[in-house]
Coordinates of C-alpha atoms and ligand atoms in Angstrom, one line a residue:
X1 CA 0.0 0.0 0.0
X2 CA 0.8 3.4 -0.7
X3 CA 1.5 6.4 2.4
X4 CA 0.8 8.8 -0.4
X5 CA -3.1 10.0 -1.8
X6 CA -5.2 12.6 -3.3
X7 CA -7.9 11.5 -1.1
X8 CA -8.6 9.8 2.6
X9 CA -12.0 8.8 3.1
X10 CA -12.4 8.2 6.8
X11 CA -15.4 5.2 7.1
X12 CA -16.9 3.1 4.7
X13 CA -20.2 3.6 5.6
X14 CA -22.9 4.0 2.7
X15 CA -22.2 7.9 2.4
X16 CA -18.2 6.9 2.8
X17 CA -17.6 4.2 0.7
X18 CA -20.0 5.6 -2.2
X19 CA -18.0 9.0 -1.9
X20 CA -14.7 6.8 -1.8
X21 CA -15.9 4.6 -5.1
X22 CA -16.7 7.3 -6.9
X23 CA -14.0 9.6 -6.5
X24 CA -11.3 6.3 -7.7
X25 CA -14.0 5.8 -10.9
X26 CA -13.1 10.0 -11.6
X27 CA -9.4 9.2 -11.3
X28 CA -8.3 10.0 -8.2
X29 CA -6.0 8.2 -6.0
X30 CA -8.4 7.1 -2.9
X31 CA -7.5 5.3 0.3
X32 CA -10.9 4.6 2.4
X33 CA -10.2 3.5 5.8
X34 CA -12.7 1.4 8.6
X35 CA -12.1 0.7 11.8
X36 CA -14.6 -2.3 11.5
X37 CA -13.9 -5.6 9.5
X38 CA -16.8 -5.3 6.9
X39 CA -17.6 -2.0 4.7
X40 CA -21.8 -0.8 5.0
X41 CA -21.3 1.2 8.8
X42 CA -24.6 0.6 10.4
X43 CA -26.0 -1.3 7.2
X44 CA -23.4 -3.9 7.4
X45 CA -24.5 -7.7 6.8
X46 CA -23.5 -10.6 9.1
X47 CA -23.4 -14.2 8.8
X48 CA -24.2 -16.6 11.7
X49 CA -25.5 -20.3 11.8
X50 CA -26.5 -20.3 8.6
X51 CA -27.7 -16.8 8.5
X52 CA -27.1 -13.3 6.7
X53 CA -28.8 -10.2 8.1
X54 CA -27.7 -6.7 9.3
X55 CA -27.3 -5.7 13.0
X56 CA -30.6 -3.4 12.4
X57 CA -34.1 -3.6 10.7
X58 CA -33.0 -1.8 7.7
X59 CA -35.0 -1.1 4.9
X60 CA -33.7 1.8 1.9
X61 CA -36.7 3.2 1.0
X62 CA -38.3 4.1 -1.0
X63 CA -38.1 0.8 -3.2
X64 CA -37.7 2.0 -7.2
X65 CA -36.1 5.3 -8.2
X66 CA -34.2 5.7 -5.3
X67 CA -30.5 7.6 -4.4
X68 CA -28.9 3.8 -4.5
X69 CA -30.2 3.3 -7.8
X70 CA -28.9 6.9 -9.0
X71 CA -25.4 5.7 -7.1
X72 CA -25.3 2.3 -8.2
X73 CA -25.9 3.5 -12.2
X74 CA -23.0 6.1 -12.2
X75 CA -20.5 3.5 -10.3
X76 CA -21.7 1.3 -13.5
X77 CA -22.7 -1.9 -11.2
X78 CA -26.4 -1.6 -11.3
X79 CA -26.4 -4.9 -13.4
X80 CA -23.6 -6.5 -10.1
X81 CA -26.7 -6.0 -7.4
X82 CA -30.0 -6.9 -7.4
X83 CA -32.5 -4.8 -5.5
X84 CA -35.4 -7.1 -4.8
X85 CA -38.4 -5.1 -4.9
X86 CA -41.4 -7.2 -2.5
X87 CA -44.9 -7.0 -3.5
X88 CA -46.8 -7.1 -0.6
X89 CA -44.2 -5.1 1.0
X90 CA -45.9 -5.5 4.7
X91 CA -48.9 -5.1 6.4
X92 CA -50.2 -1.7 8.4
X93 CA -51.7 -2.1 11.6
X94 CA -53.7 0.1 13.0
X95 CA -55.8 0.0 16.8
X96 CA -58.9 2.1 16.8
X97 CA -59.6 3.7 20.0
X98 CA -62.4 0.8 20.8
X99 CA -59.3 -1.7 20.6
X100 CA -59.7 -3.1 17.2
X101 CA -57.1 -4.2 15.0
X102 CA -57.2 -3.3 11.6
X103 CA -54.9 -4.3 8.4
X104 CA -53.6 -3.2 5.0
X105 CA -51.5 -4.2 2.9
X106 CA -48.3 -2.3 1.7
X107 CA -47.6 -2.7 -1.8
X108 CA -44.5 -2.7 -4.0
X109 CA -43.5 -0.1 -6.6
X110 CA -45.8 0.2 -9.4
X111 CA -49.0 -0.3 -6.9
X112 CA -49.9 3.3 -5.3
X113 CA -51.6 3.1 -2.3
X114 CA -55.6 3.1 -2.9
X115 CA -56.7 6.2 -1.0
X116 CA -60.0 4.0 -0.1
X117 CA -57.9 1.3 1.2
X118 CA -56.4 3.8 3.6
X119 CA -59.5 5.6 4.4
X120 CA -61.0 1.9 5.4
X121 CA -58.2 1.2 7.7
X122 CA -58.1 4.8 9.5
X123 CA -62.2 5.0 9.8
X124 CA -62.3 8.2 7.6
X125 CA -66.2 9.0 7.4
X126 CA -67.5 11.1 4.4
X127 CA -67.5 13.9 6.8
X128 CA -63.7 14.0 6.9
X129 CA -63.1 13.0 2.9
X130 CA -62.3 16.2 1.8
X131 CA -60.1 17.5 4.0
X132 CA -57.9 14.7 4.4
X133 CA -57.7 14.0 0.3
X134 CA -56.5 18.1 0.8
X135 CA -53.8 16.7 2.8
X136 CA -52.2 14.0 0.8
X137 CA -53.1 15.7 -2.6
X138 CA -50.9 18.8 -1.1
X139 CA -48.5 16.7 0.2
X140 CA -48.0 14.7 -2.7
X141 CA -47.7 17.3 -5.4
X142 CA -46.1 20.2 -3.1
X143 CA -43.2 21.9 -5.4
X144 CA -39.4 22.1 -4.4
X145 CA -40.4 25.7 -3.7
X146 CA -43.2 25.2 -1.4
X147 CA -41.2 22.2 0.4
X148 CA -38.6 24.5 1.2
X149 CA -40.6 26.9 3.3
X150 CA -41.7 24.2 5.7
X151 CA -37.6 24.0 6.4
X152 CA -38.4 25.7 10.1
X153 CA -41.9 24.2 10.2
X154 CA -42.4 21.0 12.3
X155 CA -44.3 18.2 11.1
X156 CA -47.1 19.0 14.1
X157 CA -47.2 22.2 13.2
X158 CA -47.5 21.5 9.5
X159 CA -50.1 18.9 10.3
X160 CA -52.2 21.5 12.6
X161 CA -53.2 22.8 9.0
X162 CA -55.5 20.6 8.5
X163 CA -58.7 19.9 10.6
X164 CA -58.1 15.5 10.1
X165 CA -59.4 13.0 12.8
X166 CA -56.6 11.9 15.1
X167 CA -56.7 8.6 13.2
X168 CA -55.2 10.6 9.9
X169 CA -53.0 12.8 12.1
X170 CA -51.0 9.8 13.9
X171 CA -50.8 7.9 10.6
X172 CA -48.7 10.9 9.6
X173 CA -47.3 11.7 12.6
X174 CA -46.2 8.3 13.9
X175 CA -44.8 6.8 10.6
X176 CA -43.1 9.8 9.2
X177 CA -41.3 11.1 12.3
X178 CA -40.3 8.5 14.7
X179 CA -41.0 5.4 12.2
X180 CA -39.1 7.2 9.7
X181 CA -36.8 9.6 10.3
X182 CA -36.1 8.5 13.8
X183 CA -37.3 11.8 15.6
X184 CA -40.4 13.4 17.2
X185 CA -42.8 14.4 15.6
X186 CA -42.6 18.2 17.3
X187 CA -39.4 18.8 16.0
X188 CA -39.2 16.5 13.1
X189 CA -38.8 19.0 10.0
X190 CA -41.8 19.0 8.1
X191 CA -39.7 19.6 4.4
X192 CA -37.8 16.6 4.8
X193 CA -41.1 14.6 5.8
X194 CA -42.8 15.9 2.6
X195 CA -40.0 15.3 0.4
X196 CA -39.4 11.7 1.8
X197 CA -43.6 11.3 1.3
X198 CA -43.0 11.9 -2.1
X199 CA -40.5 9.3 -2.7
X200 CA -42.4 6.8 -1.2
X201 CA -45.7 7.5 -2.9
X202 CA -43.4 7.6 -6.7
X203 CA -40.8 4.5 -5.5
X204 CA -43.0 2.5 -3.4
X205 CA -42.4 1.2 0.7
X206 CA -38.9 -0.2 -0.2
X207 CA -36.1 -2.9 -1.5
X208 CA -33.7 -5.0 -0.3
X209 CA -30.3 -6.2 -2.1
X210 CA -30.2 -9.6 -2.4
X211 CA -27.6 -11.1 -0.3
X212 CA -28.2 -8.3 2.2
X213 CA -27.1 -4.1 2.2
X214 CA -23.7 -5.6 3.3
X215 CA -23.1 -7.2 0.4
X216 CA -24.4 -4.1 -2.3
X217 CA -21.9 -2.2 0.0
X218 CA -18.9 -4.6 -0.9
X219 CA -19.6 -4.3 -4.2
X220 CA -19.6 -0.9 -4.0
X221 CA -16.2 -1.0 -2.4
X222 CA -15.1 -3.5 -4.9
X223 CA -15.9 -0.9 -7.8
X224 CA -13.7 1.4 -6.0
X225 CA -11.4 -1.2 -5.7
X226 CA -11.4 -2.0 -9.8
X227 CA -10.6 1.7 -10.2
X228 CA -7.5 1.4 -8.1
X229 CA -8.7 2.8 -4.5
X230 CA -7.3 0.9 -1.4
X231 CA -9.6 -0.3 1.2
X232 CA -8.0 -0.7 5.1
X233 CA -10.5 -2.3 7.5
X234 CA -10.2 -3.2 10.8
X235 CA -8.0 0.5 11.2
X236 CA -9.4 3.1 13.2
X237 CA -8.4 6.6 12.5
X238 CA -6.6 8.4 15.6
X239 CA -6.2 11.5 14.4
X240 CA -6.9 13.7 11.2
X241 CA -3.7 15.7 10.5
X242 CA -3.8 19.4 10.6
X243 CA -1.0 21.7 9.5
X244 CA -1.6 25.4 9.8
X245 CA -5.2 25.3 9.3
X246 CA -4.9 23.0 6.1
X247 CA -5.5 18.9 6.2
X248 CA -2.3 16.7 5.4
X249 CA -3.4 12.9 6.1
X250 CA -4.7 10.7 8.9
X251 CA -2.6 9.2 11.9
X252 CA -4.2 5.3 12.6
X253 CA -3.2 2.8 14.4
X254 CA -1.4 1.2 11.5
X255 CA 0.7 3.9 10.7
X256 CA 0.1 7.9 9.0
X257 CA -1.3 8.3 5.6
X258 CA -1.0 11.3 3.8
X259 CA -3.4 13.8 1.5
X260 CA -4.6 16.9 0.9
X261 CA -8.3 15.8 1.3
X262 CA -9.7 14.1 4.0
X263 CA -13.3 13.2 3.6
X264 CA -14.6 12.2 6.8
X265 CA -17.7 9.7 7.2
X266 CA -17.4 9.5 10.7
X267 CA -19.7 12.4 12.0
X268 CA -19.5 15.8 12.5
X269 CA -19.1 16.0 16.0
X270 CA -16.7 13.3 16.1
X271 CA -14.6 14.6 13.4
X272 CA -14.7 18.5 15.0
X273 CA -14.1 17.3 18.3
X274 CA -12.1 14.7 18.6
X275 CA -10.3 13.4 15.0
X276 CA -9.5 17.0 14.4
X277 CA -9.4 18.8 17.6
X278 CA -11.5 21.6 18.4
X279 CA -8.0 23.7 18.8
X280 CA -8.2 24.0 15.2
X281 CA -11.6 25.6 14.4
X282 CA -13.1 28.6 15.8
X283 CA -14.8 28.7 19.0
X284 CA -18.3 29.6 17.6
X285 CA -17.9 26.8 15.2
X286 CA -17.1 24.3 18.0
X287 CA -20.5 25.8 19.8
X288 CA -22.0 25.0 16.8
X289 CA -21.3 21.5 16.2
X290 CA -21.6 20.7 20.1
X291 CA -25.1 22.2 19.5
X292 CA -26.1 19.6 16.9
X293 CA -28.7 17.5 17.9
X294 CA -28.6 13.6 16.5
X295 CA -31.6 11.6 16.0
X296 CA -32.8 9.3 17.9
X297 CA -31.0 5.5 18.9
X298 CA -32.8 2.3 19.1
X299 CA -33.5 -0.3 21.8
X300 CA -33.6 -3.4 19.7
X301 CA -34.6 -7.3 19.8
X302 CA -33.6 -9.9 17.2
X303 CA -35.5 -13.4 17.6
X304 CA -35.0 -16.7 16.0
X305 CA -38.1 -18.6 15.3
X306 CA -38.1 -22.2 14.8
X307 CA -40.6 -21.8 11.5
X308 CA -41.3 -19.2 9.1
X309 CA -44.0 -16.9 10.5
X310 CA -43.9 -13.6 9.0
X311 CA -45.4 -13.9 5.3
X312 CA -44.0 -10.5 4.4
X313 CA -41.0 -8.3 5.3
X314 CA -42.4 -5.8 7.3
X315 CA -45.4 -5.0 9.6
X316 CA -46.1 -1.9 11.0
X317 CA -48.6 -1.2 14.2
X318 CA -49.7 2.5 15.4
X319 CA -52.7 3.9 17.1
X320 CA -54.0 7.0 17.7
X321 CA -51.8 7.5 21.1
X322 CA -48.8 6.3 19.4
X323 CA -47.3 10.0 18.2
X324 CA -44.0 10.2 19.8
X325 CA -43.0 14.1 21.2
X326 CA -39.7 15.3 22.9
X327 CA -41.6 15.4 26.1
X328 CA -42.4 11.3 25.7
X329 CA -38.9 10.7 25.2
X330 CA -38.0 12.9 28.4
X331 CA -41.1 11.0 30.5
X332 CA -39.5 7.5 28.9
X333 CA -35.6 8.3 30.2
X334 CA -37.6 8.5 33.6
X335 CA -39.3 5.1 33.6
X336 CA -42.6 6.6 32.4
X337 CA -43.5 4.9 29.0
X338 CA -46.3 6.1 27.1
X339 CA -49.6 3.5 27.4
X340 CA -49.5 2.5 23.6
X341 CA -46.0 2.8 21.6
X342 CA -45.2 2.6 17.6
X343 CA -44.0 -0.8 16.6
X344 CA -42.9 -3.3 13.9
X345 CA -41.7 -6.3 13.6
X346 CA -39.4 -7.2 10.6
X347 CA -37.5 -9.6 8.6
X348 CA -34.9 -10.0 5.9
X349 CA -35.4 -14.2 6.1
X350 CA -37.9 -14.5 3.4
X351 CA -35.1 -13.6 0.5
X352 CA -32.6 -16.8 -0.9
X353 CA -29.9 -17.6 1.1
X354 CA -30.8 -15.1 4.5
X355 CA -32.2 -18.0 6.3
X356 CA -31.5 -21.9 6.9
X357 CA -34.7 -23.9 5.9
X358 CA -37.7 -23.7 8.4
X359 CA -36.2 -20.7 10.3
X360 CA -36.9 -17.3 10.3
X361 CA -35.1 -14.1 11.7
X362 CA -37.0 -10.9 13.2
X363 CA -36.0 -7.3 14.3
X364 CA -38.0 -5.5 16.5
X365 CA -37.3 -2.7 18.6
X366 CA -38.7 0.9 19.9
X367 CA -36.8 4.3 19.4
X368 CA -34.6 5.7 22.4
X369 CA -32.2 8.1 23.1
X370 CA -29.1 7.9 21.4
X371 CA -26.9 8.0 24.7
X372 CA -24.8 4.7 24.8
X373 CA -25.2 4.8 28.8
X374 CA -28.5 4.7 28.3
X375 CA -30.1 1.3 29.4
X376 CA -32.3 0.1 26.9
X377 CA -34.4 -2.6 29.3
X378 CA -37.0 -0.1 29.7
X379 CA -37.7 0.5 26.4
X380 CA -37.3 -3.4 25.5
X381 CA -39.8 -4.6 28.0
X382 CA -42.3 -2.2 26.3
X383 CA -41.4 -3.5 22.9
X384 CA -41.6 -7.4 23.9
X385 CA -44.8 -6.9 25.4
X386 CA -46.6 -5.5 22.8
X387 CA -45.0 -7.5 20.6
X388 CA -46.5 -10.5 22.5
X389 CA -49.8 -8.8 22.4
X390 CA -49.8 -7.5 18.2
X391 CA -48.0 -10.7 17.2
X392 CA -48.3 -13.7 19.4
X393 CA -47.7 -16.1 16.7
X394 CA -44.3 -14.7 16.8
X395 CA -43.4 -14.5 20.2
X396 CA -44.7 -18.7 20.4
X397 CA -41.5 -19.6 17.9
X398 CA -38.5 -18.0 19.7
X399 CA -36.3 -20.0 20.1
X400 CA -33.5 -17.4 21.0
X401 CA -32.9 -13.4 21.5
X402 CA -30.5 -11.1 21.5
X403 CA -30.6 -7.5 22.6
X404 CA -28.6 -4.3 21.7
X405 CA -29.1 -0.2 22.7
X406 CA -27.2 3.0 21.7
X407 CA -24.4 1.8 22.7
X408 CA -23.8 -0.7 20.2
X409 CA -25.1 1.5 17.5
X410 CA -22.1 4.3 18.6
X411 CA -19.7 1.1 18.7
X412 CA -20.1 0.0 15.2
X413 CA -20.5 3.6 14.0
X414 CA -19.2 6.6 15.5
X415 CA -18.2 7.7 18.8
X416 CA -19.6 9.1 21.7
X417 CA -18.1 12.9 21.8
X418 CA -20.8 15.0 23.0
X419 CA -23.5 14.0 26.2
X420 CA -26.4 12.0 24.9
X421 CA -25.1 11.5 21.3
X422 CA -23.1 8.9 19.6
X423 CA -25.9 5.7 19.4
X424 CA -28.2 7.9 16.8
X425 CA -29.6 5.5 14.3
X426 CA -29.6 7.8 11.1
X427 CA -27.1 10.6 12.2
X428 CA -27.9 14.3 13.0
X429 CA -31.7 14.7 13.5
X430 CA -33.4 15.7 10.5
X431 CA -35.3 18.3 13.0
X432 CA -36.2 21.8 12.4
X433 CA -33.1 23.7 12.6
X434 CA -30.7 21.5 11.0
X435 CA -32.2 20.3 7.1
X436 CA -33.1 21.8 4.0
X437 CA -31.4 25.8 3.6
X438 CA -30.3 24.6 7.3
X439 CA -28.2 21.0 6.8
X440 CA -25.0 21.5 7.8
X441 CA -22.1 22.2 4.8
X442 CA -20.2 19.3 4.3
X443 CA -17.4 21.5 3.7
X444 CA -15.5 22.1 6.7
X445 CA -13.8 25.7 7.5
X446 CA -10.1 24.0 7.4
X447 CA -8.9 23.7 3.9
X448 CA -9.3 20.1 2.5
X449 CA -11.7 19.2 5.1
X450 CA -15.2 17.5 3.9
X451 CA -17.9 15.8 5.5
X452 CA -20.2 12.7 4.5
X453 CA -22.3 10.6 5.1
X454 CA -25.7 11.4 6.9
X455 CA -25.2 14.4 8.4
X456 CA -23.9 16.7 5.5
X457 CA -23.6 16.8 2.0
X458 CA -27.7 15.3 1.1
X459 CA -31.1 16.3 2.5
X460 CA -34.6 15.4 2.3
X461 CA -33.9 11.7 1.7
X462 CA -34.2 8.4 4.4
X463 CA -31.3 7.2 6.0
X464 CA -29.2 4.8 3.6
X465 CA -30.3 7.0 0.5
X466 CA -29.8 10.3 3.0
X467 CA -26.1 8.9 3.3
X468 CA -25.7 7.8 -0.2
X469 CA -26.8 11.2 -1.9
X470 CA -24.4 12.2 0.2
X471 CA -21.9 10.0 -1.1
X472 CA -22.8 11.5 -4.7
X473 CA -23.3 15.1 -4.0
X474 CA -19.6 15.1 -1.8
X475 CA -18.1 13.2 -4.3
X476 CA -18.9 15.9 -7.2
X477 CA -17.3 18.6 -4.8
X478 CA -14.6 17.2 -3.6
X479 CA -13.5 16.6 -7.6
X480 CA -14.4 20.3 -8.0
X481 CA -11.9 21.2 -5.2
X482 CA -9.3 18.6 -6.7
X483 CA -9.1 20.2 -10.0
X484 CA -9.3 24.1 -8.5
X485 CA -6.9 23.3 -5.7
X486 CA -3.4 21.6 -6.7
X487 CA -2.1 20.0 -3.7
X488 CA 1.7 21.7 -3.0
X489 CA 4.3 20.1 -3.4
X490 CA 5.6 18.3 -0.1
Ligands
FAD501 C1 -31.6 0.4 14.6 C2 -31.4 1.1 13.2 C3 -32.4 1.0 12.2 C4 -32.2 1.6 11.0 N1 -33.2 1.4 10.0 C5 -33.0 1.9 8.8 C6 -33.9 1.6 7.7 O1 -34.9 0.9 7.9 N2 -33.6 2.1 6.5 C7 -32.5 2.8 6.2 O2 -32.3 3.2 5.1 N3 -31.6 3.1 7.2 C8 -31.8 2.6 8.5 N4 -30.9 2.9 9.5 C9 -29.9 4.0 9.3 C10 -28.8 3.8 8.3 O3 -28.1 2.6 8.5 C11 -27.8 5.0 8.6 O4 -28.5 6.2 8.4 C12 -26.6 4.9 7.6 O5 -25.9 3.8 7.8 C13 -25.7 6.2 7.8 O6 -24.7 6.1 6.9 P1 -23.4 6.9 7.1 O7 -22.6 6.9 5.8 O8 -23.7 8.3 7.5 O9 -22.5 6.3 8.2 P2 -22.4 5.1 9.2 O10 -23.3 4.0 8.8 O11 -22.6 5.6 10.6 O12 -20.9 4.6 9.0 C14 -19.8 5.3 9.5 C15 -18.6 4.5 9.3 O13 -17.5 5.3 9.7 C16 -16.6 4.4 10.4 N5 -15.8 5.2 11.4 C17 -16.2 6.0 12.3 N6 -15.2 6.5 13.0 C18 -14.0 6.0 12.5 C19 -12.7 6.1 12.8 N7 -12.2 6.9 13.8 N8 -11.8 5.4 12.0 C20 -12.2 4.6 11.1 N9 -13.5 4.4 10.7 C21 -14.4 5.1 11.5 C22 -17.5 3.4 11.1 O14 -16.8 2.2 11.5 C23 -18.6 3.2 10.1 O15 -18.3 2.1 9.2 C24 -31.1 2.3 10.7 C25 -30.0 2.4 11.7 C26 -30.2 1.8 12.9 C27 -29.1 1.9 13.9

């Protein structure tokens, strides 16, 4: 291996290693370096006894027309992964406040949903019809120019618009904040909800690579790798070098590696405050990025079941009671969970070669705060028990759990630098304040310092295609700054 670069890419995570794979295709002499043994970051795929799934109930949505298509066509390897497309995609669950269950299916792309299905499952009487067609015909077709003033408008505040029964309002609520973008609904940013809306009503609930996200991500890494990038795993960056306010390379624990760009996929506040050292930026830019506020972190269950049970990947269940505010997640830290919680249940088992015969594997799990000290049992109790009550098919086939909180989320991703932060399941909340005119540049002010990855560089897109737009939009700067900026000699 080389010492020498034009560009370090610090993390292969889906907004690293696309940035890293795209930037070798364009000719430039990339090194992408991961502290973990796989490529993928929090998408990553495993294999144990027999078999393949990621740490996480991950699912890039929307399902056709997405940011990984876009990515995987200009790397020239859409042919090399197949994104499997379900149809039924899942089931929706939904509790009326008389404690019935009710169900509809969620279809693939190519079958948008029948407003009359949806107006079945959420009880909307002819009285209502009008107003809440006004809402998803607005939402729907709202222009770029329109989206963008609901940058400081919070989906609560967007939905207080409309006069729509409660059953409407935590349908949106519910699946678009916490289900979706992993934050409350009174501070989750209303453009990035309408814009992800969009997608999903165009593209369809969602895909899955075959073989797992894991694998799409190695062979992302392996296009970088055919255009001559090196890949180091299992290296942890110490230190991102710094030189009279200009980057020079990366100290690991392997040994120094030099360039004139660093792109780091490792997380703003991790990058500012402790890979670069908040000696070298300004003090209001430190407050800043200590100010940034990540999204949420999960308390998660995976279960083995001794036969098949879920028919379809996905299953959703909300109620009325079930939209999530920053004052439930404060009542929750204290022991106080709400009555009725937002759940799913998931699985990736149902696709060749995730599973062994007659056995399934399902994710579960309830948003929490993205502290690693948090304890997660409190959450997890919540979850198993209305997963016992929702699903009890399920729960009658487990034939073995595991468990995992923030704190393995900050483990496999990024580190804990700043109180209550590290364990965030997407990466900075997409909240009022902080998307749209509002995201955070993913250029840094040191000279050859970029961001990427979820929290800069992309906005108004869900998680993996959040990162991977990224990836893209970084990628097509940082070639910019390559050809404007000649590294100097030495
Ligand atoms: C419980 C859970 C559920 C989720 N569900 C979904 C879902 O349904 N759909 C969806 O699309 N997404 C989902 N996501 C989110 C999605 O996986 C993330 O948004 C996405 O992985 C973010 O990508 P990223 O490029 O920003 O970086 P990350 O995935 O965070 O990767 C960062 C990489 O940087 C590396 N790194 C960090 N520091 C260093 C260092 N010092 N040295 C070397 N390497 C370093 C890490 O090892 C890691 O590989 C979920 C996540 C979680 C946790």
């Amino acid at each position: 291996m080389a010492d020498k670069y034009d560009v370090i890419v610090v993390g292969a995570g889906p907004g690293g290693v696309t940035c890293g794979a795209l930037l070798a295709k364009w000719g430039l002499k990339t090194l992408v370096v991961d502290k973990n043994s796989q490529v993928g970051g929090k998408a990553m795929t495993l294999s144990k006894n027999g078999f393949r799934y990621e740490y996480y109930p991950i699912w890039p949505c929307p399902g056709a027309e997405s940011q990984i298509h876009a990515a995987l066509k200009v790397l020239g390897i859409e042919d090399r992964v197949e994104l499997i497309q379900p149809d039924p995609f899942g089931l929706m669950h939904y509790e009326t406040p008389s404690g019935e269950i009710r169900t509809m299916i969620m279809r693939g792309p190519g079958h948008p949903m029948d407003p009359q299905d949806l107006f079945k499952l959420l009880g909307v009487g002819e009285a209502d019809t009008d107003e809440v067609l006004r809402l998803f015909g607005e939402v729907a077709l709202m222009a770029p120019h329109d989206q963008d003033l609901l940058d400081d408008v919070s989906t609560i505040e967007f939905l207080d618009r409309y006069r729509i029964p409660r059953s409407v309002y935590s349908f949106f609520a519910t699946l678009q904040s916490e289900g979706t973008i992993e934050v409350p609904s009174d501070i989750a940013c209303a453009s990035e909800v309408v814009k992800i809306f969009q997608q999903l009503v165009t593209g369809g609930s969602g895909c899955y690579p075959a073989g797992g996200l894991g694998a799409m991500y190695e062979a992302i890494a392996g296009a970088a790798q055919a255009n001559g990038s090196d890949i180091l795993l299992e290296t942890r960056v110490e230190r991102i070098v710094v030189l009279n306010g200009r980057v020079g390379g990366v100290f690991t624990e392997k040994g120094a590696f030099y360039a004139p760009i660093v792109v780091s996929n490792a997380g703003i506040q991790p990058t500012v405050l402790k890979l670069v050292g908040e000696e070298h930026f300004d003090k209001s830019y430190v407050n800043y990025v200590r100010d940034l506020v990540p999204s949420l972190g999960f308390a998660g269950a995976r279960y083995i079941l001794n036969k098949p049970v879920l028919e379809y990947p996905v299953y959703l269940y909300f109620s009325d009671n079930t939209v999530s505010t920053t004052d439930h997640i404060i009542k929750a830290k204290s022991g106080q969970m709400p009555e009725q919680i937002y759940v799913f249940i998931s699985t990736n088992s149902l696709f060749p070669g995730m599973a062994p015969q007659g056995k399934q594997l399902v994710h579960t799990g309830l948003s929490c705060p993205a502290d690693p000290k948090v304890d997660p049992k409190t959450w997890l109790d919540k979850v198993e028990a209305e997963v016992a009550r929702i699903w009890p098919d399920v729960v009658k086939h487990i034939e073995e759990r595991e468990y995992y909180g923030s704190a393995h989320i900050s483990a496999l991703s990024r580190d804990s630098v700043v109180p209550g932060a590290g364990g965030e399941c997407i990466g900075l909340g997409q909240i009022v304040g902080q998307c749209g005119k509002h995201k955070p540049s993913a250029k840094a002010p040191i000279i050859g310092l970029f961001y990427v990855g979820a929290d800069a560089g992309s906005t108004g897109f869900f998680a993996n295609n959040l990162a991977v737009a990224s990836g893209m939009n970084v990628a097509k700067t940082v070639l910019q700054y390559f050809k404007t900026h000649p590294a100097k000699p030495g």
